[in-house]
């Protein structure tokens, strides 16, 4: 990957960043973004030949650095584990990092000048930080690629197919398309997703990891 090419995780965050608010989709299902980001890191490391998966486990092929700190830290964590774990377990473990991991990826986009960090006041009392795009070029380009792909018969490159697969597997596609568009484009989206073996193999793992995080998250009741 060239130094200028965005990672799958970075492109994914740009897609789900709301243009007007500079925040992620507020109505996304619980943990959907965390799971999507975790899976995107696994996919990126697979594309780079650092890891591979089979029906039962994920294993390391090479520990050579990728040149991306977030990917390298993820690879180091996987390499340090002495027990062979299934892919769903790694997606769960990485996904549990949630906000802290998302902030690292956001910071990488800020450092590269793709996003800017802006502090706003919420209700004039609490401070919150938002991340609007600096020019919007990268954000529009990524979304445009996805929309062009699912609305055409073009043969996708592997990375775009994986992005569509992640959006579909975590229901984030529902925030990009209307219900009518989802119905009309379902066959096309399924075709794109099924083109890549990584999408097919990780689909079930994403669902397993998602459910594992939900099952192990305490429910907070307000009386």
Tab-separated table of N, CA and C in Angstrom, residues 38-195:
chain	number	residue	atom	x	y	z
A	38	UNK	N	-13.062	-3.514	13.104
A	38	UNK	CA	-12.258	-4.685	13.470
A	38	UNK	C	-12.104	-5.628	12.282
A	39	UNK	N	-13.192	-5.898	11.593
A	39	UNK	CA	-13.145	-6.791	10.434
A	39	UNK	C	-12.305	-6.197	9.313
A	40	UNK	N	-12.357	-4.867	9.157
A	40	UNK	CA	-11.578	-4.222	8.094
A	40	UNK	C	-10.079	-4.376	8.341
A	41	UNK	N	-9.662	-4.356	9.603
A	41	UNK	CA	-8.247	-4.554	9.908
A	41	UNK	C	-7.819	-5.987	9.596
A	42	UNK	N	-8.676	-6.943	9.926
A	42	UNK	CA	-8.401	-8.344	9.590
A	42	UNK	C	-8.303	-8.515	8.078
A	43	UNK	N	-9.237	-7.898	7.356
A	43	UNK	CA	-9.224	-8.000	5.893
A	43	UNK	C	-7.956	-7.385	5.307
A	44	UNK	N	-7.559	-6.225	5.823
A	44	UNK	CA	-6.364	-5.544	5.302
A	44	UNK	C	-5.116	-6.394	5.522
A	45	UNK	N	-4.994	-6.968	6.697
A	45	UNK	CA	-3.839	-7.814	6.981
A	45	UNK	C	-3.845	-9.074	6.113
A	46	UNK	N	-5.042	-9.555	5.787
A	46	UNK	CA	-5.146	-10.710	4.892
A	46	UNK	C	-4.712	-10.334	3.482
A	47	UNK	N	-5.181	-9.187	3.007
A	47	UNK	CA	-4.787	-8.717	1.681
A	47	UNK	C	-3.278	-8.524	1.577
A	48	UNK	N	-2.667	-8.104	2.675
A	48	UNK	CA	-1.235	-7.845	2.662
A	48	UNK	C	-0.403	-9.106	2.900
A	49	UNK	N	-1.069	-10.256	3.026
A	49	UNK	CA	-0.349	-11.501	3.183
A	49	UNK	C	0.274	-11.703	4.552
A	50	UNK	N	-0.251	-10.988	5.557
A	50	UNK	CA	0.288	-11.144	6.916
A	50	UNK	C	-0.451	-12.226	7.700
A	51	UNK	N	-1.733	-12.412	7.412
A	51	UNK	CA	-2.518	-13.438	8.098
A	51	UNK	C	-3.368	-14.179	7.080
A	52	UNK	N	-3.917	-15.297	7.520
A	52	UNK	CA	-4.853	-16.056	6.685
A	52	UNK	C	-5.852	-16.709	7.634
A	53	UNK	N	-6.928	-17.182	7.076
A	53	UNK	CA	-7.967	-17.816	7.883
A	53	UNK	C	-8.434	-19.099	7.220
A	54	UNK	N	-8.941	-20.005	8.036
A	54	UNK	CA	-9.644	-21.162	7.500
A	54	UNK	C	-10.965	-21.258	8.248
A	55	UNK	N	-11.645	-22.369	8.128
A	55	UNK	CA	-12.976	-22.488	8.712
A	55	UNK	C	-12.960	-22.485	10.236
A	56	UNK	N	-11.781	-22.696	10.833
A	56	UNK	CA	-11.714	-22.824	12.290
A	56	UNK	C	-10.875	-21.765	12.987
A	57	UNK	N	-9.859	-21.226	12.304
A	57	UNK	CA	-8.965	-20.310	13.024
A	57	UNK	C	-8.314	-19.292	12.095
A	58	UNK	N	-7.704	-18.320	12.753
A	58	UNK	CA	-6.918	-17.299	12.065
A	58	UNK	C	-5.461	-17.534	12.429
A	59	UNK	N	-4.562	-17.430	11.465
A	59	UNK	CA	-3.161	-17.685	11.764
A	59	UNK	C	-2.271	-16.690	11.026
A	60	UNK	N	-1.088	-16.460	11.595
A	60	UNK	CA	-0.132	-15.487	11.060
A	60	UNK	C	0.773	-16.145	10.033
A	61	UNK	N	0.941	-15.482	8.911
A	61	UNK	CA	1.836	-15.955	7.855
A	61	UNK	C	3.170	-15.217	7.921
A	62	UNK	N	3.090	-13.904	8.163
A	62	UNK	CA	4.292	-13.069	8.213
A	62	UNK	C	4.106	-11.969	9.247
A	63	UNK	N	5.174	-11.659	9.971
A	63	UNK	CA	5.142	-10.568	10.949
A	63	UNK	C	5.843	-9.320	10.433
A	64	UNK	N	6.163	-9.309	9.144
A	64	UNK	CA	6.836	-8.141	8.564
A	64	UNK	C	5.953	-6.907	8.698
A	65	UNK	N	6.515	-5.778	9.102
A	65	UNK	CA	5.727	-4.555	9.270
A	65	UNK	C	5.037	-4.132	7.973
A	66	UNK	N	3.871	-3.548	8.113
A	66	UNK	CA	3.123	-3.062	6.950
A	66	UNK	C	3.431	-1.603	6.651
A	67	UNK	N	3.986	-0.906	7.652
A	67	UNK	CA	4.220	0.530	7.485
A	67	UNK	C	3.091	1.368	8.040
A	68	UNK	N	2.029	0.714	8.507
A	68	UNK	CA	0.903	1.413	9.125
A	68	UNK	C	0.850	0.997	10.596
A	69	UNK	N	0.931	1.963	11.508
A	69	UNK	CA	1.069	1.651	12.928
A	69	UNK	C	-0.115	0.870	13.475
A	70	UNK	N	-1.324	1.231	13.072
A	70	UNK	CA	-2.514	0.551	13.589
A	70	UNK	C	-2.544	-0.897	13.118
A	71	UNK	N	-2.228	-1.117	11.850
A	71	UNK	CA	-2.173	-2.479	11.331
A	71	UNK	C	-1.056	-3.276	12.005
A	72	UNK	N	0.094	-2.638	12.191
A	72	UNK	CA	1.221	-3.341	12.799
A	72	UNK	C	0.940	-3.695	14.252
A	73	UNK	N	0.264	-2.804	14.979
A	73	UNK	CA	-0.095	-3.105	16.369
A	73	UNK	C	-1.093	-4.263	16.434
A	74	UNK	N	-2.020	-4.283	15.491
A	74	UNK	CA	-2.997	-5.377	15.438
A	74	UNK	C	-2.298	-6.693	15.121
A	75	UNK	N	-1.391	-6.653	14.164
A	75	UNK	CA	-0.635	-7.853	13.793
A	75	UNK	C	0.206	-8.349	14.967
A	76	UNK	N	0.819	-7.426	15.702
A	76	UNK	CA	1.640	-7.812	16.857
A	76	UNK	C	0.790	-8.485	17.929
A	77	UNK	N	-0.402	-7.975	18.138
A	77	UNK	CA	-1.295	-8.570	19.131
A	77	UNK	C	-1.688	-9.992	18.733
A	78	UNK	N	-1.997	-10.165	17.452
A	78	UNK	CA	-2.360	-11.499	16.967
A	78	UNK	C	-1.169	-12.451	17.073
A	79	UNK	N	0.007	-11.957	16.713
A	79	UNK	CA	1.208	-12.795	16.738
A	79	UNK	C	1.576	-13.221	18.147
A	80	UNK	N	1.271	-12.371	19.132
A	80	UNK	CA	1.651	-12.653	20.513
A	80	UNK	C	0.754	-13.690	21.182
A	81	UNK	N	-0.403	-13.944	20.597
A	81	UNK	CA	-1.343	-14.909	21.169
A	81	UNK	C	-0.840	-16.333	20.917
A	82	UNK	N	-0.643	-17.078	21.993
A	82	UNK	CA	-0.105	-18.434	21.865
A	82	UNK	C	-1.166	-19.470	21.500
A	83	UNK	N	-2.433	-19.116	21.691
A	83	UNK	CA	-3.528	-20.037	21.385
A	83	UNK	C	-4.149	-19.667	20.045
A	84	UNK	N	-4.410	-20.657	19.212
A	84	UNK	CA	-5.081	-20.409	17.941
A	84	UNK	C	-6.544	-20.069	18.194
A	85	UNK	N	-6.952	-18.921	17.713
A	85	UNK	CA	-8.320	-18.464	17.931
A	85	UNK	C	-9.061	-18.348	16.609
A	86	UNK	N	-10.367	-18.568	16.607
A	86	UNK	CA	-11.144	-18.379	15.381
A	86	UNK	C	-11.207	-16.898	15.014
A	87	UNK	N	-11.490	-16.639	13.764
A	87	UNK	CA	-11.560	-15.264	13.280
A	87	UNK	C	-12.582	-14.452	14.064
A	88	UNK	N	-13.713	-15.067	14.388
A	88	UNK	CA	-14.756	-14.337	15.120
A	88	UNK	C	-14.249	-13.861	16.473
A	89	UNK	N	-13.377	-14.657	17.117
A	89	UNK	CA	-12.828	-14.266	18.414
A	89	UNK	C	-11.926	-13.046	18.274
A	90	UNK	N	-11.174	-12.980	17.174
A	90	UNK	CA	-10.309	-11.817	16.966
A	90	UNK	C	-11.124	-10.577	16.619
A	91	UNK	N	-12.162	-10.740	15.833
A	91	UNK	CA	-13.017	-9.592	15.533
A	91	UNK	C	-13.673	-9.078	16.810
A	92	UNK	N	-14.083	-10.008	17.677
A	92	UNK	CA	-14.663	-9.626	18.965
A	92	UNK	C	-13.652	-8.874	19.810
A	93	UNK	N	-12.443	-9.421	19.926
A	93	UNK	CA	-11.415	-8.804	20.764
A	93	UNK	C	-11.054	-7.411	20.253
A	94	UNK	N	-10.838	-7.301	18.956
A	94	UNK	CA	-10.469	-5.999	18.394
A	94	UNK	C	-11.652	-5.033	18.459
A	95	UNK	N	-12.845	-5.568	18.195
A	95	UNK	CA	-14.039	-4.728	18.218
A	95	UNK	C	-14.327	-4.144	19.582
A	96	UNK	N	-13.919	-4.831	20.648
A	96	UNK	CA	-14.156	-4.339	22.007
A	96	UNK	C	-13.342	-3.087	22.316
A	97	UNK	N	-12.336	-2.820	21.496
A	97	UNK	CA	-11.551	-1.595	21.700
A	97	UNK	C	-12.341	-0.366	21.283
A	98	UNK	N	-13.356	-0.603	20.464
A	98	UNK	CA	-14.332	0.409	20.106
A	98	UNK	C	-13.811	1.812	19.904
A	99	UNK	N	-14.225	2.705	20.803
A	99	UNK	CA	-13.956	4.126	20.656
A	99	UNK	C	-12.468	4.434	20.593
A	100	UNK	N	-11.659	3.769	21.408
A	100	UNK	CA	-10.227	4.071	21.411
A	100	UNK	C	-9.587	3.753	20.064
A	101	UNK	N	-9.980	2.644	19.456
A	101	UNK	CA	-9.447	2.281	18.153
A	101	UNK	C	-9.956	3.235	17.077
A	102	UNK	N	-11.231	3.574	17.140
A	102	UNK	CA	-11.788	4.520	16.172
A	102	UNK	C	-11.068	5.858	16.243
A	103	UNK	N	-10.741	6.292	17.454
A	103	UNK	CA	-10.047	7.565	17.616
A	103	UNK	C	-8.643	7.522	17.023
A	104	UNK	N	-7.981	6.377	17.125
A	104	UNK	CA	-6.662	6.247	16.512
A	104	UNK	C	-6.746	6.378	14.998
A	105	UNK	N	-7.773	5.770	14.416
A	105	UNK	CA	-7.939	5.840	12.961
A	105	UNK	C	-8.320	7.253	12.543
A	106	UNK	N	-9.181	7.890	13.320
A	106	UNK	CA	-9.544	9.279	13.039
A	106	UNK	C	-8.298	10.166	13.102
A	107	UNK	N	-7.479	9.942	14.135
A	107	UNK	CA	-6.272	10.754	14.271
A	107	UNK	C	-5.347	10.570	13.082
A	108	UNK	N	-5.290	9.345	12.552
A	108	UNK	CA	-4.451	9.111	11.373
A	108	UNK	C	-4.959	9.915	10.180
A	109	UNK	N	-6.287	10.069	10.085
A	109	UNK	CA	-6.871	10.867	9.006
A	109	UNK	C	-6.651	12.358	9.248
A	110	UNK	N	-6.666	12.766	10.512
A	110	UNK	CA	-6.360	14.163	10.845
A	110	UNK	C	-4.908	14.471	10.510
A	111	UNK	N	-4.005	13.555	10.893
A	111	UNK	CA	-2.577	13.756	10.636
A	111	UNK	C	-2.277	13.856	9.145
A	112	UNK	N	-3.076	13.173	8.342
A	112	UNK	CA	-2.846	13.177	6.895
A	112	UNK	C	-3.598	14.309	6.204
A	113	UNK	N	-4.312	15.123	7.001
A	113	UNK	CA	-5.000	16.274	6.440
A	113	UNK	C	-6.327	15.963	5.791
A	114	UNK	N	-6.828	14.727	5.988
A	114	UNK	CA	-8.111	14.350	5.398
A	114	UNK	C	-9.262	14.878	6.242
A	115	UNK	N	-9.101	14.815	7.575
A	115	UNK	CA	-10.094	15.359	8.499
A	115	UNK	C	-9.454	16.450	9.334
A	116	UNK	N	-10.294	17.303	9.909
A	116	UNK	CA	-9.798	18.281	10.866
A	116	UNK	C	-10.583	18.129	12.166
A	117	UNK	N	-9.898	18.393	13.269
A	117	UNK	CA	-10.496	18.259	14.591
A	117	UNK	C	-11.050	19.603	15.041
A	118	UNK	N	-12.356	19.621	15.347
A	118	UNK	CA	-13.020	20.865	15.731
A	118	UNK	C	-13.784	20.644	17.025
A	119	UNK	N	-13.583	21.526	17.984
A	119	UNK	CA	-14.296	21.421	19.259
A	119	UNK	C	-15.535	22.304	19.217
A	120	UNK	N	-16.676	21.707	19.532
A	120	UNK	CA	-17.932	22.448	19.569
A	120	UNK	C	-18.552	22.312	20.949
A	121	UNK	N	-19.472	23.206	21.239
A	121	UNK	CA	-20.181	23.123	22.505
A	121	UNK	C	-21.568	22.526	22.273
A	122	UNK	N	-21.876	21.530	23.076
A	122	UNK	CA	-23.164	20.868	22.995
A	122	UNK	C	-24.059	21.455	24.079
A	123	UNK	N	-25.161	22.077	23.676
A	123	UNK	CA	-26.066	22.757	24.613
A	123	UNK	C	-25.333	23.843	25.400
A	124	UNK	N	-24.212	24.340	24.840
A	124	UNK	CA	-23.443	25.435	25.430
A	124	UNK	C	-22.794	25.066	26.759
A	125	UNK	N	-22.814	23.787	27.114
A	125	UNK	CA	-22.235	23.368	28.384
A	125	UNK	C	-21.152	22.308	28.157
A	126	UNK	N	-21.546	21.178	27.595
A	126	UNK	CA	-20.620	20.074	27.407
A	126	UNK	C	-19.869	20.227	26.094
A	127	UNK	N	-18.588	19.933	26.153
A	127	UNK	CA	-17.778	20.019	24.946
A	127	UNK	C	-17.760	18.676	24.228
A	128	UNK	N	-17.825	18.725	22.933
A	128	UNK	CA	-17.737	17.511	22.134
A	128	UNK	C	-16.834	17.796	20.946
A	129	UNK	N	-16.184	16.787	20.444
A	129	UNK	CA	-15.248	16.968	19.330
A	129	UNK	C	-15.810	16.291	18.082
A	130	UNK	N	-15.780	17.028	16.990
A	130	UNK	CA	-16.286	16.493	15.732
A	130	UNK	C	-15.166	16.545	14.704
A	131	UNK	N	-15.345	15.788	13.621
A	131	UNK	CA	-14.279	15.652	12.636
A	131	UNK	C	-14.811	15.864	11.218
A	132	UNK	N	-15.058	17.101	10.844
A	132	UNK	CA	-15.505	17.361	9.470
A	132	UNK	C	-14.349	17.180	8.499
A	133	UNK	N	-14.645	16.805	7.263
A	133	UNK	CA	-13.574	16.659	6.279
A	133	UNK	C	-12.974	18.010	5.943
A	134	UNK	N	-11.685	18.046	5.639
A	134	UNK	CA	-11.039	19.314	5.313
A	134	UNK	C	-11.550	19.858	3.977
A	135	UNK	N	-11.591	19.010	2.984
A	135	UNK	CA	-12.082	19.442	1.675
A	135	UNK	C	-13.290	18.640	1.242
A	136	UNK	N	-13.440	17.435	1.821
A	136	UNK	CA	-14.536	16.557	1.432
A	136	UNK	C	-14.219	15.708	0.220
A	137	UNK	N	-13.049	15.941	-0.394
A	137	UNK	CA	-12.717	15.218	-1.628
A	137	UNK	C	-12.618	13.721	-1.369
A	138	UNK	N	-11.855	13.330	-0.349
A	138	UNK	CA	-11.659	11.910	-0.071
A	138	UNK	C	-12.974	11.243	0.308
A	139	UNK	N	-13.757	11.920	1.149
A	139	UNK	CA	-15.026	11.360	1.594
A	139	UNK	C	-15.967	11.151	0.416
A	140	UNK	N	-16.086	12.184	-0.427
A	140	UNK	CA	-16.984	12.072	-1.585
A	140	UNK	C	-16.487	11.006	-2.555
A	141	UNK	N	-15.154	10.898	-2.711
A	141	UNK	CA	-14.591	9.928	-3.645
A	141	UNK	C	-14.908	8.512	-3.209
A	142	UNK	N	-14.751	8.233	-1.915
A	142	UNK	CA	-15.014	6.881	-1.413
A	142	UNK	C	-16.491	6.540	-1.567
A	143	UNK	N	-17.356	7.430	-1.147
A	143	UNK	CA	-18.798	7.164	-1.269
A	143	UNK	C	-19.212	7.042	-2.725
A	144	UNK	N	-18.650	7.897	-3.576
A	144	UNK	CA	-18.995	7.862	-4.995
A	144	UNK	C	-18.599	6.524	-5.616
A	145	UNK	N	-17.435	6.003	-5.220
A	145	UNK	CA	-16.996	4.708	-5.730
A	145	UNK	C	-17.972	3.616	-5.354
A	146	UNK	N	-18.411	3.623	-4.091
A	146	UNK	CA	-19.347	2.603	-3.626
A	146	UNK	C	-20.674	2.724	-4.367
A	147	UNK	N	-21.194	3.942	-4.476
A	147	UNK	CA	-22.485	4.146	-5.131
A	147	UNK	C	-22.412	3.807	-6.616
A	148	UNK	N	-21.313	4.186	-7.260
A	148	UNK	CA	-21.141	3.858	-8.671
A	148	UNK	C	-21.083	2.354	-8.873
A	149	UNK	N	-20.394	1.678	-7.978
A	149	UNK	CA	-20.218	0.236	-8.097
A	149	UNK	C	-21.538	-0.510	-7.969
A	150	UNK	N	-22.324	-0.168	-6.951
A	150	UNK	CA	-23.556	-0.932	-6.713
A	150	UNK	C	-24.659	-0.553	-7.697
A	151	UNK	N	-24.474	0.561	-8.413
A	151	UNK	CA	-25.471	0.977	-9.404
A	151	UNK	C	-25.028	0.690	-10.830
A	152	UNK	N	-24.030	-0.163	-10.991
A	152	UNK	CA	-23.530	-0.474	-12.330
A	152	UNK	C	-23.238	-1.961	-12.441
A	153	UNK	N	-22.787	-2.349	-13.615
A	153	UNK	CA	-22.362	-3.735	-13.826
A	153	UNK	C	-20.845	-3.851	-13.846
A	154	UNK	N	-20.166	-2.826	-13.364
A	154	UNK	CA	-18.701	-2.824	-13.369
A	154	UNK	C	-18.160	-3.956	-12.499
A	155	UNK	N	-17.018	-4.486	-12.911
A	155	UNK	CA	-16.342	-5.490	-12.102
A	155	UNK	C	-15.540	-4.756	-11.032
A	156	UNK	N	-15.813	-5.014	-9.751
A	156	UNK	CA	-15.135	-4.253	-8.690
A	156	UNK	C	-13.720	-4.743	-8.442
A	157	UNK	N	-12.875	-3.825	-7.970
A	157	UNK	CA	-11.582	-4.289	-7.500
A	157	UNK	C	-11.786	-4.888	-6.114
A	158	UNK	N	-10.847	-5.713	-5.650
A	158	UNK	CA	-11.055	-6.429	-4.376
A	158	UNK	C	-11.351	-5.511	-3.195
A	159	UNK	N	-10.672	-4.376	-3.102
A	159	UNK	CA	-10.857	-3.488	-1.954
A	159	UNK	C	-12.279	-2.923	-1.914
A	160	UNK	N	-12.790	-2.515	-3.067
A	160	UNK	CA	-14.147	-1.973	-3.100
A	160	UNK	C	-15.175	-3.056	-2.779
A	161	UNK	N	-14.922	-4.264	-3.252
A	161	UNK	CA	-15.816	-5.373	-2.939
A	161	UNK	C	-15.833	-5.637	-1.439
A	162	UNK	N	-14.680	-5.528	-0.788
A	162	UNK	CA	-14.597	-5.760	0.652
A	162	UNK	C	-15.321	-4.663	1.430
A	163	UNK	N	-15.212	-3.423	0.974
A	163	UNK	CA	-15.923	-2.326	1.633
A	163	UNK	C	-17.425	-2.552	1.562
A	164	UNK	N	-17.914	-2.944	0.388
A	164	UNK	CA	-19.344	-3.233	0.237
A	164	UNK	C	-19.732	-4.386	1.158
A	165	UNK	N	-18.883	-5.403	1.243
A	165	UNK	CA	-19.171	-6.533	2.114
A	165	UNK	C	-19.260	-6.129	3.577
A	166	UNK	N	-18.360	-5.255	4.023
A	166	UNK	CA	-18.382	-4.781	5.404
A	166	UNK	C	-19.634	-3.964	5.690
A	167	UNK	N	-19.982	-3.086	4.773
A	167	UNK	CA	-21.181	-2.264	4.948
A	167	UNK	C	-22.433	-3.140	5.008
A	168	UNK	N	-22.460	-4.160	4.179
A	168	UNK	CA	-23.615	-5.051	4.135
A	168	UNK	C	-23.689	-5.926	5.383
A	169	UNK	N	-22.560	-6.502	5.793
A	169	UNK	CA	-22.544	-7.438	6.919
A	169	UNK	C	-22.918	-6.772	8.236
A	170	UNK	N	-22.632	-5.473	8.358
A	170	UNK	CA	-22.896	-4.765	9.609
A	170	UNK	C	-24.105	-3.835	9.524
A	171	UNK	N	-24.887	-3.978	8.451
A	171	UNK	CA	-26.117	-3.193	8.248
A	171	UNK	C	-25.858	-1.695	8.088
A	172	UNK	N	-24.614	-1.298	7.887
A	172	UNK	CA	-24.317	0.119	7.672
A	172	UNK	C	-24.759	0.575	6.284
A	173	UNK	N	-24.951	-0.385	5.383
A	173	UNK	CA	-25.460	-0.043	4.059
A	173	UNK	C	-26.840	0.595	4.150
A	174	UNK	N	-27.583	0.261	5.210
A	174	UNK	CA	-28.931	0.814	5.389
A	174	UNK	C	-28.921	2.320	5.567
A	175	UNK	N	-27.760	2.881	5.925
A	175	UNK	CA	-27.669	4.320	6.137
A	175	UNK	C	-27.242	5.064	4.878
A	176	UNK	N	-26.832	4.314	3.875
A	176	UNK	CA	-26.436	4.921	2.607
A	176	UNK	C	-27.548	4.855	1.575
A	177	UNK	N	-28.430	3.870	1.716
A	177	UNK	CA	-29.486	3.649	0.735
A	177	UNK	C	-30.857	3.702	1.394
A	178	UNK	N	-31.841	4.105	0.634
A	178	UNK	CA	-33.216	4.082	1.123
A	178	UNK	C	-33.725	2.642	1.082
A	179	UNK	N	-34.815	2.335	1.786
A	179	UNK	CA	-35.373	0.975	1.725
A	179	UNK	C	-35.664	0.525	0.291
A	180	UNK	N	-36.174	1.428	-0.536
A	180	UNK	CA	-36.468	1.069	-1.931
A	180	UNK	C	-35.187	0.753	-2.693
A	181	UNK	N	-34.134	1.545	-2.439
A	181	UNK	CA	-32.858	1.298	-3.105
A	181	UNK	C	-32.252	-0.024	-2.640
A	182	UNK	N	-32.355	-0.299	-1.355
A	182	UNK	CA	-31.838	-1.565	-0.837
A	182	UNK	C	-32.521	-2.754	-1.504
A	183	UNK	N	-33.832	-2.653	-1.679
A	183	UNK	CA	-34.591	-3.738	-2.306
A	183	UNK	C	-34.185	-3.881	-3.768
A	184	UNK	N	-34.084	-2.748	-4.463
A	184	UNK	CA	-33.760	-2.780	-5.887
A	184	UNK	C	-32.347	-3.297	-6.140
A	185	UNK	N	-31.420	-2.967	-5.254
A	185	UNK	CA	-30.015	-3.284	-5.479
A	185	UNK	C	-29.532	-4.526	-4.738
A	186	UNK	N	-30.437	-5.225	-4.078
A	186	UNK	CA	-30.035	-6.373	-3.260
A	186	UNK	C	-29.256	-7.413	-4.058
A	187	UNK	N	-29.753	-7.780	-5.229
A	187	UNK	CA	-29.078	-8.797	-6.035
A	187	UNK	C	-27.685	-8.344	-6.430
A	188	UNK	N	-27.557	-7.076	-6.821
A	188	UNK	CA	-26.263	-6.538	-7.228
A	188	UNK	C	-25.298	-6.519	-6.045
A	189	UNK	N	-25.760	-6.085	-4.884
A	189	UNK	CA	-24.907	-6.037	-3.698
A	189	UNK	C	-24.448	-7.441	-3.313
A	190	UNK	N	-25.372	-8.398	-3.339
A	190	UNK	CA	-25.013	-9.785	-3.012
A	190	UNK	C	-23.965	-10.323	-3.980
A	191	UNK	N	-24.096	-9.963	-5.244
A	191	UNK	CA	-23.129	-10.410	-6.251
A	191	UNK	C	-21.745	-9.851	-5.957
A	192	UNK	N	-21.679	-8.567	-5.630
A	192	UNK	CA	-20.394	-7.924	-5.325
A	192	UNK	C	-19.754	-8.572	-4.105
A	193	UNK	N	-20.552	-8.777	-3.071
A	193	UNK	CA	-20.041	-9.356	-1.831
A	193	UNK	C	-19.483	-10.746	-2.069
A	194	UNK	N	-20.161	-11.532	-2.864
A	194	UNK	CA	-19.770	-12.932	-3.076
A	194	UNK	C	-18.584	-13.106	-4.017
A	195	UNK	N	-18.139	-12.017	-4.650
A	195	UNK	CA	-16.993	-12.114	-5.547
A	195	UNK	C	-15.697	-12.401	-4.791
